[in-house]
Short mmCIF file of C-alpha atoms in Angstrom, two decimals:
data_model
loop_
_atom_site.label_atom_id
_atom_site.label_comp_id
_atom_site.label_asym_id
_atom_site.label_seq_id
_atom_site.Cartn_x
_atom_site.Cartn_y
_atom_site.Cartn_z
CA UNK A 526 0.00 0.00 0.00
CA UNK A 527 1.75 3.15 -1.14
CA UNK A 528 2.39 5.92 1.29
CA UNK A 529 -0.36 9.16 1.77
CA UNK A 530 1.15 12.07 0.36
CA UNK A 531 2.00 14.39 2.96
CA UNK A 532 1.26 18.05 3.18
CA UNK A 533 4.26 19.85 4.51
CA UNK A 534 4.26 23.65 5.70
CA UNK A 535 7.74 25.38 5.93
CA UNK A 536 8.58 28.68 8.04
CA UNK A 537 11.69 30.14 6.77
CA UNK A 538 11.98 32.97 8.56
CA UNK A 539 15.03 35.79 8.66
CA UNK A 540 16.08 37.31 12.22
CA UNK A 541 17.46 41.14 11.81
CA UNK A 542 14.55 43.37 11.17
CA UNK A 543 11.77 40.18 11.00
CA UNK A 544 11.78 37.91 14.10
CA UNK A 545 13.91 40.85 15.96
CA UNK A 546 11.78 43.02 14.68
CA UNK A 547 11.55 46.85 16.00
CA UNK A 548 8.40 45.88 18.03
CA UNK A 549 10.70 43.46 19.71
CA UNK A 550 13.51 46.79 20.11
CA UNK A 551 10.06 48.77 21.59
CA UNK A 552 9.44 45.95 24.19
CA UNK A 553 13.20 45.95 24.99
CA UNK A 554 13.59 49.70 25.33
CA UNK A 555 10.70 50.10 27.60
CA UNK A 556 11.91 47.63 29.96
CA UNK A 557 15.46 49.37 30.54
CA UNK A 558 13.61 52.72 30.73
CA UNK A 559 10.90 51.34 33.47
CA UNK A 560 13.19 48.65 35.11
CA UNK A 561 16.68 50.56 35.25
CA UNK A 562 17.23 50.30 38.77
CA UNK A 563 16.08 47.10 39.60
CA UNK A 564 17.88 45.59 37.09
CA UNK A 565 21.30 47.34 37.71
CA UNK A 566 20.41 46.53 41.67
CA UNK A 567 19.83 42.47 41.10
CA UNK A 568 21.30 42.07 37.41
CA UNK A 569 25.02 42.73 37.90
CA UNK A 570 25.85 40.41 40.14
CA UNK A 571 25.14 36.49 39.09
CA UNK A 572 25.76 35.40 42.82
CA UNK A 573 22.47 38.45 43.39
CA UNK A 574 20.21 35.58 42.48
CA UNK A 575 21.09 33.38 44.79
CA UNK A 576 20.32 35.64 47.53
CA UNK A 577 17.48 37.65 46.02
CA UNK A 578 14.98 35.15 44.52
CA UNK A 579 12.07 35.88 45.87
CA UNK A 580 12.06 39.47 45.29
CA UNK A 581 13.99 38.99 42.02
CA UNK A 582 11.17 36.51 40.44
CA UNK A 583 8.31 38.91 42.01
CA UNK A 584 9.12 41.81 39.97
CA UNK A 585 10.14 39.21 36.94
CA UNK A 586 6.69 37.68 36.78
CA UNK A 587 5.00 41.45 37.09
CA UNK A 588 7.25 42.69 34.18
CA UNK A 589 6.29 39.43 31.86
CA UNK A 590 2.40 39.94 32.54
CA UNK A 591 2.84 44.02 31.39
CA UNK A 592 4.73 42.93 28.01
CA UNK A 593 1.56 40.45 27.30
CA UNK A 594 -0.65 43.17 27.75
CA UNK A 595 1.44 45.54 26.21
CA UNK A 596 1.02 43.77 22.71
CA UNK A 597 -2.82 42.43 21.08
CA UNK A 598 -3.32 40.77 18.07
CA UNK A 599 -6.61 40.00 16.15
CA UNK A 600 -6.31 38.34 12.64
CA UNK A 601 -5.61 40.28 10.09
CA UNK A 602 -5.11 43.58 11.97
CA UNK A 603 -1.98 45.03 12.69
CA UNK A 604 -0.26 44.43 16.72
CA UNK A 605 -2.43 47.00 19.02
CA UNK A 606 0.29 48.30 21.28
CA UNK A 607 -0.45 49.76 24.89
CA UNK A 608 0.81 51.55 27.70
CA UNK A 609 4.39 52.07 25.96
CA UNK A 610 5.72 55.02 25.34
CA UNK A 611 6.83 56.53 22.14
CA UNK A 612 10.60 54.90 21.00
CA UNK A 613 12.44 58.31 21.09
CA UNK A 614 10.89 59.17 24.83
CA UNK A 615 12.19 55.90 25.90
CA UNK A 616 15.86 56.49 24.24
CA UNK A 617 15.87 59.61 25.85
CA UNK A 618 14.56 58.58 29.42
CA UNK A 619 17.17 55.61 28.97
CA UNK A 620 20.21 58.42 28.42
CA UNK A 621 19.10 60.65 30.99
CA UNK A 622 19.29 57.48 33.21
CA UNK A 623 22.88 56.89 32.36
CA UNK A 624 23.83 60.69 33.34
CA UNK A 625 23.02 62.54 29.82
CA UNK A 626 21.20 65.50 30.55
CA UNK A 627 20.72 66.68 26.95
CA UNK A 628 20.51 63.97 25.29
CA UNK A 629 20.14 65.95 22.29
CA UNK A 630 23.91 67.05 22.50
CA UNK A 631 24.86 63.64 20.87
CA UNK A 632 25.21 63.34 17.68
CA UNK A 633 23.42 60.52 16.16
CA UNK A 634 26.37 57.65 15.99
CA UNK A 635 27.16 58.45 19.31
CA UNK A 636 23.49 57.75 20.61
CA UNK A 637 23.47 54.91 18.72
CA UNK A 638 26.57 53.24 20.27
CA UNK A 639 25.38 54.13 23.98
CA UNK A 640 21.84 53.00 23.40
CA UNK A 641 23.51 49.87 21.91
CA UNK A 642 25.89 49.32 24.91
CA UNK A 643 22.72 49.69 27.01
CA UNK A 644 20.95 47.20 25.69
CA UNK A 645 23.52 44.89 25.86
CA UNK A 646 24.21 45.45 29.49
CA UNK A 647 20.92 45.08 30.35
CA UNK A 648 20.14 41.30 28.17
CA UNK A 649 23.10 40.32 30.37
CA UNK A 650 21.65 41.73 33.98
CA UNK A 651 18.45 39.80 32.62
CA UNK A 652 20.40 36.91 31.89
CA UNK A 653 21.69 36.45 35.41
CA UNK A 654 18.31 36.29 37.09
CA UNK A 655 17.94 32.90 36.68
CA UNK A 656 14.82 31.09 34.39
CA UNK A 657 12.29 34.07 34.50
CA UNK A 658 14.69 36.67 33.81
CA UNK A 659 15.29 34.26 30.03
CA UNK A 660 11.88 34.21 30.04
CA UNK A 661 11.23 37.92 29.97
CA UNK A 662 14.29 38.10 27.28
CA UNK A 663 12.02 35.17 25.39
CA UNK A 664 9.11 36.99 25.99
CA UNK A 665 9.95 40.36 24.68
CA UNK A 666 10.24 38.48 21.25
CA UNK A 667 7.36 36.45 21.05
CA UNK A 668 4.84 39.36 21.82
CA UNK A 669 6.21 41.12 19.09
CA UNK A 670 5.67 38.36 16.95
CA UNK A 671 2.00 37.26 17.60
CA UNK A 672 1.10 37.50 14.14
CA UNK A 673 3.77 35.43 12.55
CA UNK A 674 3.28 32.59 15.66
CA UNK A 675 -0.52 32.95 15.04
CA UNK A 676 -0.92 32.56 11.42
CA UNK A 677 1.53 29.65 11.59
CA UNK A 678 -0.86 27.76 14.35
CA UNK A 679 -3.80 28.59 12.66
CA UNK A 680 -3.11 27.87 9.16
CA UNK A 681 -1.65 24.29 9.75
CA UNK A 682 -5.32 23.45 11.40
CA UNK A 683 -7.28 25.62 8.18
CA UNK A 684 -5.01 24.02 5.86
CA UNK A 685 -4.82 20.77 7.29
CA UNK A 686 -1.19 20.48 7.19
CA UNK A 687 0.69 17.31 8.22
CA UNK A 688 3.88 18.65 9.51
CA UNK A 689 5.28 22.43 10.35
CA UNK A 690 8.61 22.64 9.58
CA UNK A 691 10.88 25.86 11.21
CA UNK A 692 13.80 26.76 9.29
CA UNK A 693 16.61 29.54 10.11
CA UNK A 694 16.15 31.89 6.69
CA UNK A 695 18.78 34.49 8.29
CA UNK A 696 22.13 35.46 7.00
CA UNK A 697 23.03 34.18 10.76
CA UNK A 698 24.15 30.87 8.61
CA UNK A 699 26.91 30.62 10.61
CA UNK A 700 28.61 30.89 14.65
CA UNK A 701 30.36 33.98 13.30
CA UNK A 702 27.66 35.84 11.27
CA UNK A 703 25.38 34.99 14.67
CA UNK A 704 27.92 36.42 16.87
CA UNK A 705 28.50 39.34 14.28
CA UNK A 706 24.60 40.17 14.70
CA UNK A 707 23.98 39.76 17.88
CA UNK A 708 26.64 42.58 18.70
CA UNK A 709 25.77 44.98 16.23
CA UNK A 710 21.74 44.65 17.21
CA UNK A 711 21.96 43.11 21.06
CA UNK A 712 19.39 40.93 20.07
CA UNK A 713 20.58 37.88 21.37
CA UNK A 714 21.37 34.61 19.51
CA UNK A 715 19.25 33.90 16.78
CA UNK A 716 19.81 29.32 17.34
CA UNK A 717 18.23 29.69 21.18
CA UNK A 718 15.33 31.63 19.98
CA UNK A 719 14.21 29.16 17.12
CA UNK A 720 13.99 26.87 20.12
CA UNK A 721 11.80 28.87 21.53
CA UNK A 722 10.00 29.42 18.97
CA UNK A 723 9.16 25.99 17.52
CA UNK A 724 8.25 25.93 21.75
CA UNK A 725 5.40 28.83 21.28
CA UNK A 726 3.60 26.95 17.96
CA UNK A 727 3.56 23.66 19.67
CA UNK A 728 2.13 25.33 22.74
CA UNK A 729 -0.96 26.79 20.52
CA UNK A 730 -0.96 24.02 18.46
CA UNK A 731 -1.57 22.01 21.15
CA UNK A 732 -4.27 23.97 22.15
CA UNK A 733 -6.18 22.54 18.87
CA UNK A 734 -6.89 19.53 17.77
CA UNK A 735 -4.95 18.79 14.43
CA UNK A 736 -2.50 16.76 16.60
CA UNK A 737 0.11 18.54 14.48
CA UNK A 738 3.88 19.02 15.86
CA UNK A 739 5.88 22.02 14.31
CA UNK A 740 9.91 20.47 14.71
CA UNK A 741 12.70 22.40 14.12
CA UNK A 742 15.00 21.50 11.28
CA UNK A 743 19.10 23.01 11.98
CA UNK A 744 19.84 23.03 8.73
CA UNK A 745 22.83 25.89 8.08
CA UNK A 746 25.16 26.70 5.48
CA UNK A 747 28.24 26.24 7.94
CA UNK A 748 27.24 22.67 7.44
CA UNK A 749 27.40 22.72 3.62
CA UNK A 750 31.07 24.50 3.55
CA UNK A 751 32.21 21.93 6.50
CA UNK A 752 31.10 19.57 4.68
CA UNK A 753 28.83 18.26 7.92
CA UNK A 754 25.76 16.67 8.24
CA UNK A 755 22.75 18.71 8.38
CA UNK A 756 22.46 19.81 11.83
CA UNK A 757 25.71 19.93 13.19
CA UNK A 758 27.09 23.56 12.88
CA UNK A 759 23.61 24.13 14.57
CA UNK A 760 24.05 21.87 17.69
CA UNK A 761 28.40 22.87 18.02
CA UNK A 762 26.57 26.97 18.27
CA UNK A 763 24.12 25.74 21.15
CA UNK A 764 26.83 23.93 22.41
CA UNK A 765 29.31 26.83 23.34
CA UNK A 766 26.10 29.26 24.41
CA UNK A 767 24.94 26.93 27.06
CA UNK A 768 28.56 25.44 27.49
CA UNK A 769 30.48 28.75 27.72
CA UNK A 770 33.63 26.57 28.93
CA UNK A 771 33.60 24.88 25.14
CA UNK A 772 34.06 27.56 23.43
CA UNK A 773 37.91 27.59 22.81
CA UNK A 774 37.94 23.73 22.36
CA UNK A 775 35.05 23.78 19.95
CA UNK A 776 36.40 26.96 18.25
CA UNK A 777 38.00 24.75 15.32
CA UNK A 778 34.85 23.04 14.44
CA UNK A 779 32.95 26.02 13.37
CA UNK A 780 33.03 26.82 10.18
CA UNK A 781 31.49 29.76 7.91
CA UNK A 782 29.82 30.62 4.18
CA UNK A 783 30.47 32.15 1.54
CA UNK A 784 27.65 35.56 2.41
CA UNK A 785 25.14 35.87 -0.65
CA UNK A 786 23.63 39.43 -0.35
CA UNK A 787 20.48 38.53 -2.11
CA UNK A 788 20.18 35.09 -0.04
CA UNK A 789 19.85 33.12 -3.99
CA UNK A 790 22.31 30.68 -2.52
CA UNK A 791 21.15 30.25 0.50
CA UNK A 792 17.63 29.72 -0.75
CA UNK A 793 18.16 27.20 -3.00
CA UNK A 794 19.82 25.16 -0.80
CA UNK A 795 17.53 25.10 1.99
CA UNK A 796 14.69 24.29 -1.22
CA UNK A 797 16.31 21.11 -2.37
CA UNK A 798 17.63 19.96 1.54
CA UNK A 799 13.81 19.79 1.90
CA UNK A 800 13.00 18.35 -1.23
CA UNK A 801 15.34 15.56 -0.21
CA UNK A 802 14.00 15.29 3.38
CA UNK A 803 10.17 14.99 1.80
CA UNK A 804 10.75 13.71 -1.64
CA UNK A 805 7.68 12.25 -1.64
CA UNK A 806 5.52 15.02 0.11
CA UNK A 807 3.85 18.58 -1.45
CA UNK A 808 5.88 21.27 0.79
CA UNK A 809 4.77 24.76 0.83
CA UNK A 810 7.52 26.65 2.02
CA UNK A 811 6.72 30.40 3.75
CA UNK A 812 9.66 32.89 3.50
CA UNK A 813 9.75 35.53 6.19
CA UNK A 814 11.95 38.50 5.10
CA UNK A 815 11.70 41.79 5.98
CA UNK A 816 14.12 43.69 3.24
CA UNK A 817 12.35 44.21 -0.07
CA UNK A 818 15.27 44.63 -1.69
CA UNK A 819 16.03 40.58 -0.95
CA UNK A 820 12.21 39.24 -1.06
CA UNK A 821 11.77 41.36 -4.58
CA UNK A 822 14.87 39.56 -6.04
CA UNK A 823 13.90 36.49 -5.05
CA UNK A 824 10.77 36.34 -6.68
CA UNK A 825 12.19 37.19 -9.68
CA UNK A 826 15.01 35.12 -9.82
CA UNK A 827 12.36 32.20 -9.06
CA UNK A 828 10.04 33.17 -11.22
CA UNK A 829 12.07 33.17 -13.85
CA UNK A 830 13.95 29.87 -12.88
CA UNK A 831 10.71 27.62 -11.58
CA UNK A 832 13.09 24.75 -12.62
CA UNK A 833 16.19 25.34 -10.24
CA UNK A 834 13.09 24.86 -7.22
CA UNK A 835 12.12 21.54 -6.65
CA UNK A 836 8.69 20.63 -8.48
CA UNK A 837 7.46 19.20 -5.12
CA UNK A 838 7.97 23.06 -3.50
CA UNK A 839 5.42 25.91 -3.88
CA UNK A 840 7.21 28.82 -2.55
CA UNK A 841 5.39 32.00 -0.69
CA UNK A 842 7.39 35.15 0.00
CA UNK A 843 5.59 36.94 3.32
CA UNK A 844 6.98 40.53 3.67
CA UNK A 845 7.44 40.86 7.22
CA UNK A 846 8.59 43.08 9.79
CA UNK A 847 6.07 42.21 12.42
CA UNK A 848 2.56 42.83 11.07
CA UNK A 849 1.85 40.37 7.92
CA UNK A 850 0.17 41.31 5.00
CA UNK A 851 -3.47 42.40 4.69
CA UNK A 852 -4.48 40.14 1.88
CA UNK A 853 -2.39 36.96 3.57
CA UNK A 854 -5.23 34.91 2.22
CA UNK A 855 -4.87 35.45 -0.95
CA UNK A 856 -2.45 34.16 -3.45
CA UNK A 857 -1.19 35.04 -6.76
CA UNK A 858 2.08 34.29 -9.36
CA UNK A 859 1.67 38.16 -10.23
CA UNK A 860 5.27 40.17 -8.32
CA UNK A 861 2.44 43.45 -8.85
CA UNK A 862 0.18 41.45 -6.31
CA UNK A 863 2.94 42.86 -3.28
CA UNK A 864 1.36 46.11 -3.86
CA UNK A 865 -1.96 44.83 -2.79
CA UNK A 866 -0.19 43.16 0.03
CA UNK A 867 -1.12 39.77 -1.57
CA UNK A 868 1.17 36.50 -1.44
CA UNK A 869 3.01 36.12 -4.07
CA UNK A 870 3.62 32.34 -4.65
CA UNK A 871 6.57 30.43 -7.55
CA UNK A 872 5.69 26.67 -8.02
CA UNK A 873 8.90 24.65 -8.66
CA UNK A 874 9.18 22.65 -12.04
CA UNK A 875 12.65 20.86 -11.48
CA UNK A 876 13.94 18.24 -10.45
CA UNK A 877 15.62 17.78 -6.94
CA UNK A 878 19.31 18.59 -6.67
CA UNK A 879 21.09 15.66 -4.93
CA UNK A 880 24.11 17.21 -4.94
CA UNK A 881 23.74 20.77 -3.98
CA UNK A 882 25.81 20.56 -1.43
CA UNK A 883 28.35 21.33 -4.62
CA UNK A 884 26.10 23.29 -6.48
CA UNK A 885 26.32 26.41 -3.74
CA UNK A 886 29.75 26.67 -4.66
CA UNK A 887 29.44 26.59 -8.20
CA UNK A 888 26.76 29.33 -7.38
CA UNK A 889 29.55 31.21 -5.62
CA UNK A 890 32.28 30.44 -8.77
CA UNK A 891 29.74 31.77 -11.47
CA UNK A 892 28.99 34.80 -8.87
CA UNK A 893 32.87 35.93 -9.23
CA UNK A 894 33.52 34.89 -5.59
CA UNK A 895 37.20 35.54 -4.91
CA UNK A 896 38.67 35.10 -1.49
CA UNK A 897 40.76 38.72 -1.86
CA UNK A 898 39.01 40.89 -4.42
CA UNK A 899 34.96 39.57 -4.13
CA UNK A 900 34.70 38.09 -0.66
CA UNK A 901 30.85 37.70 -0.52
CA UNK A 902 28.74 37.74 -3.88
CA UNK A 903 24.65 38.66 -4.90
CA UNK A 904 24.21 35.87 -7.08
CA UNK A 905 20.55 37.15 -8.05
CA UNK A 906 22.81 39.92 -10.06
CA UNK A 907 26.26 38.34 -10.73
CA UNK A 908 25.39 35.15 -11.95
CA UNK A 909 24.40 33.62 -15.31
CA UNK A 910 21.81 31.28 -14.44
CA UNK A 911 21.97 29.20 -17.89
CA UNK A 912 25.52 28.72 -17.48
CA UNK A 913 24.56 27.39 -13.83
CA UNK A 914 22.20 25.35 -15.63
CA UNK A 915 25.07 23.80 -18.24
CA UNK A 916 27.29 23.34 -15.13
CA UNK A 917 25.43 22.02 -12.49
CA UNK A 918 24.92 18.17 -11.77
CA UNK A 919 21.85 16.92 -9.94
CA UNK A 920 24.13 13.86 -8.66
CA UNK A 921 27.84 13.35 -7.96
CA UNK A 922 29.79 11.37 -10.16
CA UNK A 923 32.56 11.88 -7.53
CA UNK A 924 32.01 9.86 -4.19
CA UNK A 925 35.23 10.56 -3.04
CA UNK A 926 34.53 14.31 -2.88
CA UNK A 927 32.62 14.03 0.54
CA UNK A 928 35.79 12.20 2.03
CA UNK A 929 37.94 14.76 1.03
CA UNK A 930 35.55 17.48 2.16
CA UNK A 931 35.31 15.25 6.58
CA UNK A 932 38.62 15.25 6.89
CA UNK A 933 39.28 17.38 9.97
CA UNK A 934 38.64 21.43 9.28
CA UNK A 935 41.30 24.02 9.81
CA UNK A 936 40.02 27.41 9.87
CA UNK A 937 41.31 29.71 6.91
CA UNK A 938 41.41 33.62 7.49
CA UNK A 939 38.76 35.02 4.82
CA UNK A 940 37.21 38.73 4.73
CA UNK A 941 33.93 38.18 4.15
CA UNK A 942 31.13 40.58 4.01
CA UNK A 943 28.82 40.64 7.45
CA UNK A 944 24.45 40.87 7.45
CA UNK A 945 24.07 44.54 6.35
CA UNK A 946 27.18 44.42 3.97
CA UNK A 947 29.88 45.12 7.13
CA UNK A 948 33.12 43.57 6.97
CA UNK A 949 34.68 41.54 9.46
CA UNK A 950 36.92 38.55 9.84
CA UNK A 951 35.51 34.88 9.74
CA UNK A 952 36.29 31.67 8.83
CA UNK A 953 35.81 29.20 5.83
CA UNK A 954 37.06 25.56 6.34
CA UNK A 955 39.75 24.49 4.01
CA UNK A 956 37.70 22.14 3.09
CA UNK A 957 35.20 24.84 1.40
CA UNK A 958 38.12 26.68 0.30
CA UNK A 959 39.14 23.69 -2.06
CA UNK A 960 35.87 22.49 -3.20
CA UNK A 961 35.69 26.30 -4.69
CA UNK A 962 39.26 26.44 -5.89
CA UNK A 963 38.15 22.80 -6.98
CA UNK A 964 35.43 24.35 -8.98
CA UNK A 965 37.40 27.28 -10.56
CA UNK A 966 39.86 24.84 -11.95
CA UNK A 967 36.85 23.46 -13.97
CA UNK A 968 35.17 26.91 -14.75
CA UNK A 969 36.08 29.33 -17.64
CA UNK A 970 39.50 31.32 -17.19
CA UNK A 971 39.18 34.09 -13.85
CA UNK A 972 39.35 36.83 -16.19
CA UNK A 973 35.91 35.79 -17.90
CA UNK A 974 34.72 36.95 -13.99
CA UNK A 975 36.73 40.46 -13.61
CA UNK A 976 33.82 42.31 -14.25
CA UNK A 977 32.03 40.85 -11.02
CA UNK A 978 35.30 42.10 -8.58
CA UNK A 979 35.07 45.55 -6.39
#
C-alpha cells in the first residue's frame, strides 16, 4: 500500500529586522527605561540571584504579565500596542538614566553606540536572574511576533497540514555571522530563539486539535562548507552558548559561508535539503523577510527559474517586519500582487538537486567569488543562471569528494562581508576553500569573472 502524500508547511523565517523586529527593540527599550534600577540593583551580580529570589522573580513575573498586555493581536489587523511610550521618549529617558542630561547634545552615531551598549548590558543583567529573567528576554520576542506565531498555528489546522517545519532563513548561517549580529543589534542569539520558537507553535498548536507538531529543522550553510551533516554547525553553536567553557575547544569546528547578499544561494539550498528530506511530500515553504530589496529579487530570480526549485515546493514570500500582510489569504504568481499586500507564490518545475551541497559553490564560482578581491557575492545579479544550468549536476559522479571534504577542518582567514554588507573577519574551512578552488579549476579562465570584482 503506497504511502499518503503528505502536506508539509515550511517557516523560513530571517532574524534582523523580522523575528527581531523593532516591536521586539520597543518591548526591549521600555523595559530598561521602566526597570533601570532594579535591574542594575539584582542584574550585575550572578551570585544576586542566589540571595534575592524571591524578590527577584516577584518583579520578573510582574514585568512578563505588562509585556503580554502591552502587545494584542486580532487576525488580520496590525499588533495593538499599549501603555508604551513613544521609541524616542524611551531612548531619551534611557540616556538621561545613564547621566546625559541633553541627550540631544549627541550626535546621532554616538546615541546609537550608547543606546547599543545599554541594551547589551541590560540582556546580560536579565540573563543572570535565573529562568524568568530568560523568560522575559524570550518573551519580549514572542509578543512582538504574535502574528507570525498565530498565522503559523492557525493555518496548519485551516489548511490541514501534516507537519510544520521551522527553518533559520537568516544570513546568521553561521557561529560567526550569529555572533556578528547579535553585537551589532543586542538581540541575542538567533539558534536559542528558534527553540523557543518551535516551543510557542507547539504550545498553541496544542491547544487545537490537528495533533500537528511544528519540529525544528538546523539546517545551516556552515554545514554545507564543512562539509557536515545537516544539523551539526547548529548543535556545536548551542553547544558553546549553554557550554560557555567549550568555546575555545570547539572553536576549530565552526566553520562559515560564503555571504550571498540577495540570499539566492542560500535559498536554494535550503529548497532542495527539503525536497530531499520529503521527496515524496507537497511542501509549501513560507519565506519571512523583511528587506524588499532581498524578497523582490527572489521572486524574480524564481520566477524566472521555476526549474532550479524543486517541483514538489510551492514557494510564498511573506513581507514581514512584524505585522503580515493584509491580503495573507490570498495568493497570486503576479510580483504586482505585493502592492496589494497579496502572497506572491513560484511553483517549482525541477527536479531535486542531490548534490547541492556542490552546487552552492558553483553558485559562488559563477557569482565571481574571490577570497581577496569579491569576498561575498549577490548571485541574483552576478550570476548567469543558464551557465549554472550547463554546469550544475543533480548527482555526484565523484564519491570521493565528501571524504575529502570530513577530513578534519582548519580554519582559513577570509574577509567576508557581514548581514548589512559590514566587513569583518571569519572563517571558511579548508575544506570549502578547495571544493571552490576545486570548482574554478573546472570553470572558464578568472578573467571571464573580472567584471564581477570591487
Amino acid at each position: 500500500m503506497l504511502a499518503r502524500e503528505k502536506k508539509i508547511l515550511v517557516a523560513l523565517t530571517d532574524a534582523d529586522g523580522c523575528v527581531f523586529n523593532p516591536l521586539a527593540e520597543w518591548l526591549q527599550l521600555h523595559i530598561i527605561a521602566n526597570y533601570q534600577e532594579f535591574l542594575f540593583k539584582y542584574g550585575r551580580d550572578p551570585e544576586s540571584y542566589r540571595q534575592n529570589q524571591r524578590i527577584i522573580d516577584e518583579k520578573l513575573t510582574e514585568l512578563l504579565r505588562e509585556l503580554e498586555q502591552a502587545t494584542s493581536y486580532q487576525n488580520g489587523s496590525p499588533v495593538q500596542v499599549q501603555g508604551l511610550e513613544p521609541v524616542p521618549l524611551l531612548m531619551e529617558k534611557i540616556l538621561k538614566l545613564l547621566g546625559f542630561r541633553d541627550p540631544s547634545t549627541l550626535d546621532s552615531s554616538d546615541r546609537d553606540t550608547i543606546l547599543l551598549d545599554a541594551k547589551t548590558a541590560y540582556r546580560k543583567y536579565l540573563s543572570h536572574m535565573g529562568p524568568l529573567g530568560q523568560k522575559v528576554l524570550d518573551q519580549m520576542v514572542l509578543c512582538a511576533n504574535k502574528p507570525f506565531l498565530t498565522e503559523l498555528a492557525a493555518r496548519v489546522t485551516a489548511e490541514q497540514f501534516d507537519l510544520l517545519v521551522l527553518l533559520c532563513g537568516s544570513n546568521r548561517q553561521s557561529k560567526a555571522l550569529d555572533d556578528f549580529n547579535n553585537e551589532e543589534n543586542a538581540s541575542g542569539s538567533f539558534f536559542p530563539m528558534m527553540i523557543t520558537l518551535r516551543d510557542k507553535i507547539n504550545d498553541l498548536l496544542s491547544a487545537g486539535t490537528s495533533g500537528v507538531k511544528c519540529v525544528l529543522d538546523m539546517f545551516l550553510l556552515a554545514d554545507l562548507y564543512g562539509e557536515l551533516d545537516p544539523g551539526v554547525s547548529f548543535k556545536l553553536i548551542l553547544d558553546v552558548l549553554f557550554n560557555p567553557s567549550h568555546q575555545r575547544e570547539e572553536e576549530e569546528k565552526h566553520h562559515d559561508y560564503i555571504f550571498d547578499q540577495k540570499k539566492f544561494s542560500l535559498v536554494y539550498a535550503m529548497l532542495h535539503h527539503l525536497a530531499r528530506q520529503y521527496p515524496k511530500d507537497k511542501i509549501t515553504l513560507a519565506f519571512f523577510e523583511d528587506r524588499e530589496d532581498i524578497y523582490m529579487a527572489l521572486m524574480k530570480a524564481f520566477k524566472a527559474n521555476p526549474d532550479l526549485m524543486p517541483k514538489n515546493i510551492v514557494m510564498e514570500f511573506w513581507p514581514y517586519s512584524g505585522n503580515l500582510p493584509r491580503n495573507k489569504h490570498i495568493r497570486t504568481n503576479d510580483i504586482d500582487g505585493l502592492s496589494d499586500e497579496k502572497i506572491v507564490a513560484v511553483q517549482g518545475t525541477g527536479e531535486t538537486d542531490m548534490n547541492f551541497y556542490e552546487n552552492v559553490l558553483k553558485i559562488a564560482v559563477l557569482s565571481g567569488y574571490d577570497e581577496d578581491t569579491h569576498p561575498s557575492i549577490d548571485s541574483v545579479s552576478d550570476m548567469d543562471f543558464d551557465e549554472f544550468r550547463r554546469q550544475r549536476k543533480l548527482t555526484s559522479d565523484t564519491p570521493a569528494l565528501a571524504d575529502d571534504f570530513l577530513v578534519s577542518p582548519v580554519p582559513h582567514s577570509a574577509t567576508l562581508f557581514g548581514s548589512r554588507d559590514m566587513q569583518r573577519e571569519v572563517t571558511v574551512s579548508t575544506a570549502a576553500q578547495a571544493g571552490v578552488s576545486r570548482l574554478l579549476d573546472a570553470s572558464p579562465p578568472q578573467d571571464d569573472y573580472s567584471k564581477f570584482t570591487y
